[in-house]
PDB file of C-alpha atoms in Angstrom:
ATOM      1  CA  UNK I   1     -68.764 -64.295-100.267  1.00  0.00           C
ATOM      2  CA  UNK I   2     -67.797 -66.184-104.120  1.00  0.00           C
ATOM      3  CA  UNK I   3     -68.103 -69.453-104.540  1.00  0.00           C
ATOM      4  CA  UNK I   4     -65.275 -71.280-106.286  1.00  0.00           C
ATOM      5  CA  UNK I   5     -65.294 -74.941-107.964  1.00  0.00           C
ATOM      6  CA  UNK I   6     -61.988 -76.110-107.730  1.00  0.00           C
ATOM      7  CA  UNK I   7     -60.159 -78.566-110.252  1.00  0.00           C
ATOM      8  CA  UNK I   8     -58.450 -81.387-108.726  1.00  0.00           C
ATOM      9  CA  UNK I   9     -55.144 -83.031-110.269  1.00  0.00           C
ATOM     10  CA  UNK I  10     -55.490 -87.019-109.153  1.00  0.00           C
ATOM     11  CA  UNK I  11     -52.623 -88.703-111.739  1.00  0.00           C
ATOM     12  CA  UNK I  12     -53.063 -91.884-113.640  1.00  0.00           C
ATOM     13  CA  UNK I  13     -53.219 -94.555-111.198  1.00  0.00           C
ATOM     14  CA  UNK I  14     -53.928 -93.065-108.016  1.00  0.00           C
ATOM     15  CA  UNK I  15     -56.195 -92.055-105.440  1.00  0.00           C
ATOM     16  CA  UNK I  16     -56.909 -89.234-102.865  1.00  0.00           C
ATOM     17  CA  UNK I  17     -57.878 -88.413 -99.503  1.00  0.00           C
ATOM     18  CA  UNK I  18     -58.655 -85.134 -98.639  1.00  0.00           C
ATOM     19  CA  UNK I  19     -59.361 -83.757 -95.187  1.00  0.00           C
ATOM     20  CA  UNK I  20     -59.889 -80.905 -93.096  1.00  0.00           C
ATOM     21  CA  UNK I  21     -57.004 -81.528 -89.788  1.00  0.00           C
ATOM     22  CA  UNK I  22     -55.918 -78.526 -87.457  1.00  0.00           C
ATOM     23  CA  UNK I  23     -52.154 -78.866 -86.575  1.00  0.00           C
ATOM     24  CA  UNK I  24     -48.898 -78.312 -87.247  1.00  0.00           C
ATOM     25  CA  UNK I  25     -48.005 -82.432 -86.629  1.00  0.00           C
ATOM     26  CA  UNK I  26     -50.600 -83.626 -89.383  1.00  0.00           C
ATOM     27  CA  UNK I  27     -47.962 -84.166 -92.104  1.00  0.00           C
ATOM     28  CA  UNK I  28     -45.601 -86.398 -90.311  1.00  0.00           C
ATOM     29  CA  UNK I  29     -48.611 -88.423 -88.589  1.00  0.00           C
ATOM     30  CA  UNK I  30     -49.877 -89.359 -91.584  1.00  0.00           C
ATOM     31  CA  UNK I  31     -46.728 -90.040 -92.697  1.00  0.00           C
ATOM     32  CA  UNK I  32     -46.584 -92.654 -90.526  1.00  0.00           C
ATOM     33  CA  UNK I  33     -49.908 -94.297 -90.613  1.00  0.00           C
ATOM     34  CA  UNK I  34     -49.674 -94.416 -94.462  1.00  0.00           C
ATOM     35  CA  UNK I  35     -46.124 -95.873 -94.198  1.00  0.00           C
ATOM     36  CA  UNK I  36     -47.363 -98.228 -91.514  1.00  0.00           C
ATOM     37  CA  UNK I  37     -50.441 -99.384 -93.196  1.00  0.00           C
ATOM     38  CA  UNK I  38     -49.105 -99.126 -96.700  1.00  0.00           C
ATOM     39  CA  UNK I  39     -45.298 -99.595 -97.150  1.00  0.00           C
ATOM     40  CA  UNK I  40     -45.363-101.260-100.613  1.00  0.00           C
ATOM     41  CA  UNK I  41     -47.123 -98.015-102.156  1.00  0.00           C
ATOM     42  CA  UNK I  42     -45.862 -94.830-103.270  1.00  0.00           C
ATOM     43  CA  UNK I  43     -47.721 -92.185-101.196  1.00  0.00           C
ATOM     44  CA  UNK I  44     -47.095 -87.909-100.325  1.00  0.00           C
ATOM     45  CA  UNK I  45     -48.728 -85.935 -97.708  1.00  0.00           C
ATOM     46  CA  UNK I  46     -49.680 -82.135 -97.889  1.00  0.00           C
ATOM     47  CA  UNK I  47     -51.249 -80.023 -95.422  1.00  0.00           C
ATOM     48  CA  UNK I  48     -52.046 -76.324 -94.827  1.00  0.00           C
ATOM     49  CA  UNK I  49     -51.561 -74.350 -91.992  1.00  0.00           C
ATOM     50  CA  UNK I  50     -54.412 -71.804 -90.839  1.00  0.00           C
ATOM     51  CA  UNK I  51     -52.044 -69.551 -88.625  1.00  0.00           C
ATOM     52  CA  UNK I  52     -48.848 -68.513 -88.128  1.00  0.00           C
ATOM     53  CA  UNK I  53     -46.513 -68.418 -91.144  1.00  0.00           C
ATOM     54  CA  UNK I  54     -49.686 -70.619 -92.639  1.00  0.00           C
ATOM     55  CA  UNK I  55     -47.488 -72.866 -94.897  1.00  0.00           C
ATOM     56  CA  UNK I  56     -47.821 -75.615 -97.063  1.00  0.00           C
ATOM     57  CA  UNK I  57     -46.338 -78.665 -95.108  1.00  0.00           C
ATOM     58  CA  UNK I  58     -45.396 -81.728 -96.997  1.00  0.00           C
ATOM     59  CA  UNK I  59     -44.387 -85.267 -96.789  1.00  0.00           C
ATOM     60  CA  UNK I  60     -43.915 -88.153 -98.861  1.00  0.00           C
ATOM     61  CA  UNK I  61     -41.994 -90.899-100.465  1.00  0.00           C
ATOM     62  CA  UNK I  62     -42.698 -89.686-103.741  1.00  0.00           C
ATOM     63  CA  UNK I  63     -41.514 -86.597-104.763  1.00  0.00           C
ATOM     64  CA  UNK I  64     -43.985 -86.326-108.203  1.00  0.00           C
ATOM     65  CA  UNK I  65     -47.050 -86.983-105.794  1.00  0.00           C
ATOM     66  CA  UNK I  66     -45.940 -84.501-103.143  1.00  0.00           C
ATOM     67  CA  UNK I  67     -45.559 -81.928-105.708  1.00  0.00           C
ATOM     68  CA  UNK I  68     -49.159 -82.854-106.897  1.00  0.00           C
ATOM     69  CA  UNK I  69     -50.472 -82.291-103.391  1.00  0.00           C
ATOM     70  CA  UNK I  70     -48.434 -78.719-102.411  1.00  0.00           C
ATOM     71  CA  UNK I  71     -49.967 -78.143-106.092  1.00  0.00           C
ATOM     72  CA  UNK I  72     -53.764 -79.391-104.986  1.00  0.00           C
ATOM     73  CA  UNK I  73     -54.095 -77.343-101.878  1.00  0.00           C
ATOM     74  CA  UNK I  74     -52.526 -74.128-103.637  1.00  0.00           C
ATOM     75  CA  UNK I  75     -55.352 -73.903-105.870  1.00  0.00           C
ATOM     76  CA  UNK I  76     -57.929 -75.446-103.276  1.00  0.00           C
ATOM     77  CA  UNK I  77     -56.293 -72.218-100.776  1.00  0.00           C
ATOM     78  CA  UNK I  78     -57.818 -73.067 -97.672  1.00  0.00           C
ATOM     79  CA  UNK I  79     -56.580 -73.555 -94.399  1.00  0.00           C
ATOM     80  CA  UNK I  80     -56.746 -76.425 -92.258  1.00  0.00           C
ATOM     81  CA  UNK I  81     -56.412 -78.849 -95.441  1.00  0.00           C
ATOM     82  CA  UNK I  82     -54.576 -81.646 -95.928  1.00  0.00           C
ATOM     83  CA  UNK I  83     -54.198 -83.809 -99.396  1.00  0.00           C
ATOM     84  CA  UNK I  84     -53.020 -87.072 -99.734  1.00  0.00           C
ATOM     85  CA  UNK I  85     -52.145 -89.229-103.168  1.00  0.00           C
ATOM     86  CA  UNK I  86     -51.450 -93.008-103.254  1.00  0.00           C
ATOM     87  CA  UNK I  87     -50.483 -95.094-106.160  1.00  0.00           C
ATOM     88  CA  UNK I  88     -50.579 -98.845-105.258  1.00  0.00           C
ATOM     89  CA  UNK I  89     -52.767 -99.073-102.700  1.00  0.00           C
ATOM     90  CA  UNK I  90     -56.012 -98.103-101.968  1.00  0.00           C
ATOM     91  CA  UNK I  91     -58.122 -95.523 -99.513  1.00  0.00           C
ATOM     92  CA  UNK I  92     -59.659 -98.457 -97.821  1.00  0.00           C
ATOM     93  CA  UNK I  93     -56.434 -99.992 -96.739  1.00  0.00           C
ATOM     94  CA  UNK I  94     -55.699 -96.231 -94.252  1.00  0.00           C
ATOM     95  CA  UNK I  95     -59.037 -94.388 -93.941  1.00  0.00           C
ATOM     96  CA  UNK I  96     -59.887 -95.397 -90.621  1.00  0.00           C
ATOM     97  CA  UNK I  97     -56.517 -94.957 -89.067  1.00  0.00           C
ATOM     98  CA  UNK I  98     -56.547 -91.547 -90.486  1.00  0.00           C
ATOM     99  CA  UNK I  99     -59.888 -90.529 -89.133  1.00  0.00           C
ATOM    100  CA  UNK I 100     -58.007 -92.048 -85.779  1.00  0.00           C
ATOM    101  CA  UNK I 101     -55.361 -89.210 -86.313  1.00  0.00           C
ATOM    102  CA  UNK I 102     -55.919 -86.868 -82.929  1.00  0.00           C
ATOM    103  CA  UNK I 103     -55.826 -83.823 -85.415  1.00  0.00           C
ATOM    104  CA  UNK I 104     -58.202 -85.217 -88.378  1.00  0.00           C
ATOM    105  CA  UNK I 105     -61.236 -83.311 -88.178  1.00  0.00           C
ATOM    106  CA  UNK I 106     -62.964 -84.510 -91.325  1.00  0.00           C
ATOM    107  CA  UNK I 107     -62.343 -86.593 -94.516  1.00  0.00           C
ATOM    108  CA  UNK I 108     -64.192 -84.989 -97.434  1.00  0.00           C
ATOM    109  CA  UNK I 109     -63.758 -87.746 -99.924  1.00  0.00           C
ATOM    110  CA  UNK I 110     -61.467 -90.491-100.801  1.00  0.00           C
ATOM    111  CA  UNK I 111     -61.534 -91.378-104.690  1.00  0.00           C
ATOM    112  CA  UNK I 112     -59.619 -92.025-107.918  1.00  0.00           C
ATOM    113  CA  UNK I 113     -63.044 -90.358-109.676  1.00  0.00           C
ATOM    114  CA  UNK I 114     -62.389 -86.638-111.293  1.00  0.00           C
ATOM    115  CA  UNK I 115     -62.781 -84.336-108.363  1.00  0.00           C
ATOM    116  CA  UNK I 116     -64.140 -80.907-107.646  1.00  0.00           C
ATOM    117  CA  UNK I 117     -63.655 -79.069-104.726  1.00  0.00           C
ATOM    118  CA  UNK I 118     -66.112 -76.513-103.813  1.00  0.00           C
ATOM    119  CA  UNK I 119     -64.686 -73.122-101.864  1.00  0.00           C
ATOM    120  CA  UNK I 120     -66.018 -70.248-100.666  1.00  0.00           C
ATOM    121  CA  UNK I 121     -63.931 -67.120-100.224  1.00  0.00           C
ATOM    122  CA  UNK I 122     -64.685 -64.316 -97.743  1.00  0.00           C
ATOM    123  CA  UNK I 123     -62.419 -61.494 -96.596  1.00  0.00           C
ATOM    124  CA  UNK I 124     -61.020 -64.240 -94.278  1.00  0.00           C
ATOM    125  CA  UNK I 125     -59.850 -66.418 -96.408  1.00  0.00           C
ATOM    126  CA  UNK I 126     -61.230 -69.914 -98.165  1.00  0.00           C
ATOM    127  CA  UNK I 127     -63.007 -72.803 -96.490  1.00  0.00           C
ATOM    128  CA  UNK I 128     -64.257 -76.044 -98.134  1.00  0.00           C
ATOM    129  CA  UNK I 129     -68.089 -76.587 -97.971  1.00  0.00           C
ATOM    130  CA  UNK I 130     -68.092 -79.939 -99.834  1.00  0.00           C
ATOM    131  CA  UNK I 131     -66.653 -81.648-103.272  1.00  0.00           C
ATOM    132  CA  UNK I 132     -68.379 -82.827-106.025  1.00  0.00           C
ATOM    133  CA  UNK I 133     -66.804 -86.996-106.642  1.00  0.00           C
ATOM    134  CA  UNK I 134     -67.153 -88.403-109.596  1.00  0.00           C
ATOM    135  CA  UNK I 135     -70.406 -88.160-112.302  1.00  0.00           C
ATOM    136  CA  UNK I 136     -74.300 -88.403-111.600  1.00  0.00           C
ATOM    137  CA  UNK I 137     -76.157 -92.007-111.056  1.00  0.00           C
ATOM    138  CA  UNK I 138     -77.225 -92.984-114.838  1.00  0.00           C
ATOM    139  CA  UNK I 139     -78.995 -95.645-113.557  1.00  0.00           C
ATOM    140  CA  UNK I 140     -80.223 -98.707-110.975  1.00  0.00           C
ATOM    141  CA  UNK I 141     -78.012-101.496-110.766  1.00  0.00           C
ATOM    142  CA  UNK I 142     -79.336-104.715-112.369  1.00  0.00           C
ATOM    143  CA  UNK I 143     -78.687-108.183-112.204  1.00  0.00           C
ATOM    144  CA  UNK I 144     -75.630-108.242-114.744  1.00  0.00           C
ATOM    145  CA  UNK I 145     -74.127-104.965-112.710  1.00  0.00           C
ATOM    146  CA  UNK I 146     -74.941-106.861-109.498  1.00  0.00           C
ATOM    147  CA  UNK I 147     -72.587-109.595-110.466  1.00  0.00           C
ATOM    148  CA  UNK I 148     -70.284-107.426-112.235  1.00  0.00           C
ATOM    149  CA  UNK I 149     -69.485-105.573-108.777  1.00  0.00           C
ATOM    150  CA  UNK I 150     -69.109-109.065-107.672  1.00  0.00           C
ATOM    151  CA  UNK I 151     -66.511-110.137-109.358  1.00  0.00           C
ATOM    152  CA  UNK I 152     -64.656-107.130-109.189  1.00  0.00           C
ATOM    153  CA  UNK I 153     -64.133-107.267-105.452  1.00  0.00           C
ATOM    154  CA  UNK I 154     -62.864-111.173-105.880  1.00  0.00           C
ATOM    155  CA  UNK I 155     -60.869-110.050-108.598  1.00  0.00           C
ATOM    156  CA  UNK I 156     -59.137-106.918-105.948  1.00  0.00           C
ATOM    157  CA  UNK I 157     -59.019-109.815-103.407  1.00  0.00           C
ATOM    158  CA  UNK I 158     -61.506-107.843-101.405  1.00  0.00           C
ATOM    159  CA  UNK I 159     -63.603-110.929-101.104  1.00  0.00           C
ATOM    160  CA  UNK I 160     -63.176-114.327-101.065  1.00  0.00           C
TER     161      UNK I 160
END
């Protein structure tokens, strides 16, 4: 077995949710829960099949971002996979409809932070066994960050 560290491209602006899902309807579901949920933002769908002709399926209303995600889970190579990129909205605003999805299995991360996807590779083929989001903890939040974070959230509208 190798074990692979993946690069993942997340463009200027957006955000990703990727998942582990098991069937050929995955694509157009989430279509429609991110279209549903999200209609103002520019979103694209790709997921990989783990049998049969095992191909790339994609959706999307933007045709750069669905590009990015057939481009995502080519280099990620496992099966079962499914990418999504936003720009405009936010993972909050869909992740629990998508874990809702009959076919979602798992959601490994959702994040604008660089992202690393770790594979293994056997004679198989290539499974996910975690990512890496983002950088270490430099620190404990004090006071100032406290109110910081605060403010942020009024300033998204996530709080009143």
């Amino acid at each position: 077995m190798e074990l692979k560290a993946i690069k993942v491209e997340i463009p200027e602006g957006c955000n990703i949710i990727l998942g582990q899902t098991h069937f050929i309807k995955t694509a157009e579901d989430l279509y429609e829960i991110l279209a549903t949920h999200i209609p103002h933002a520019k979103f694209a769908i790709a997921f990989t099949e783990a049998s049969g002709p095992c191909l790339i399926r994609s959706e999307g209303n933007d045709e750069e971002l669905r590009q990015i995600c057939i481009k995502n889970l080519q280099n990620i190579g496992a099966g079962h996979v499914f990418c999504i990129l936003m720009k405009g909205a936010f993972p909050i605003s869909v992740l629990n409809a998508i874990k809702m999805c009959q076919e979602v299995c798992n959601i490994y991360c959702a994040t604008a932070n660089p992202l690393e996807v770790i594979v293994a590779e056997t004679e198989l083929g290539r499974g996910i066994l975690g990512v890496i989001d983002g950088f270490s903890p430099k620190g404990v939040e004090k006071e100032e960050d406290r109110q910081h974070r605060k403010e942020f959230l009024r300033k998204i509208n996530y709080k009143l």
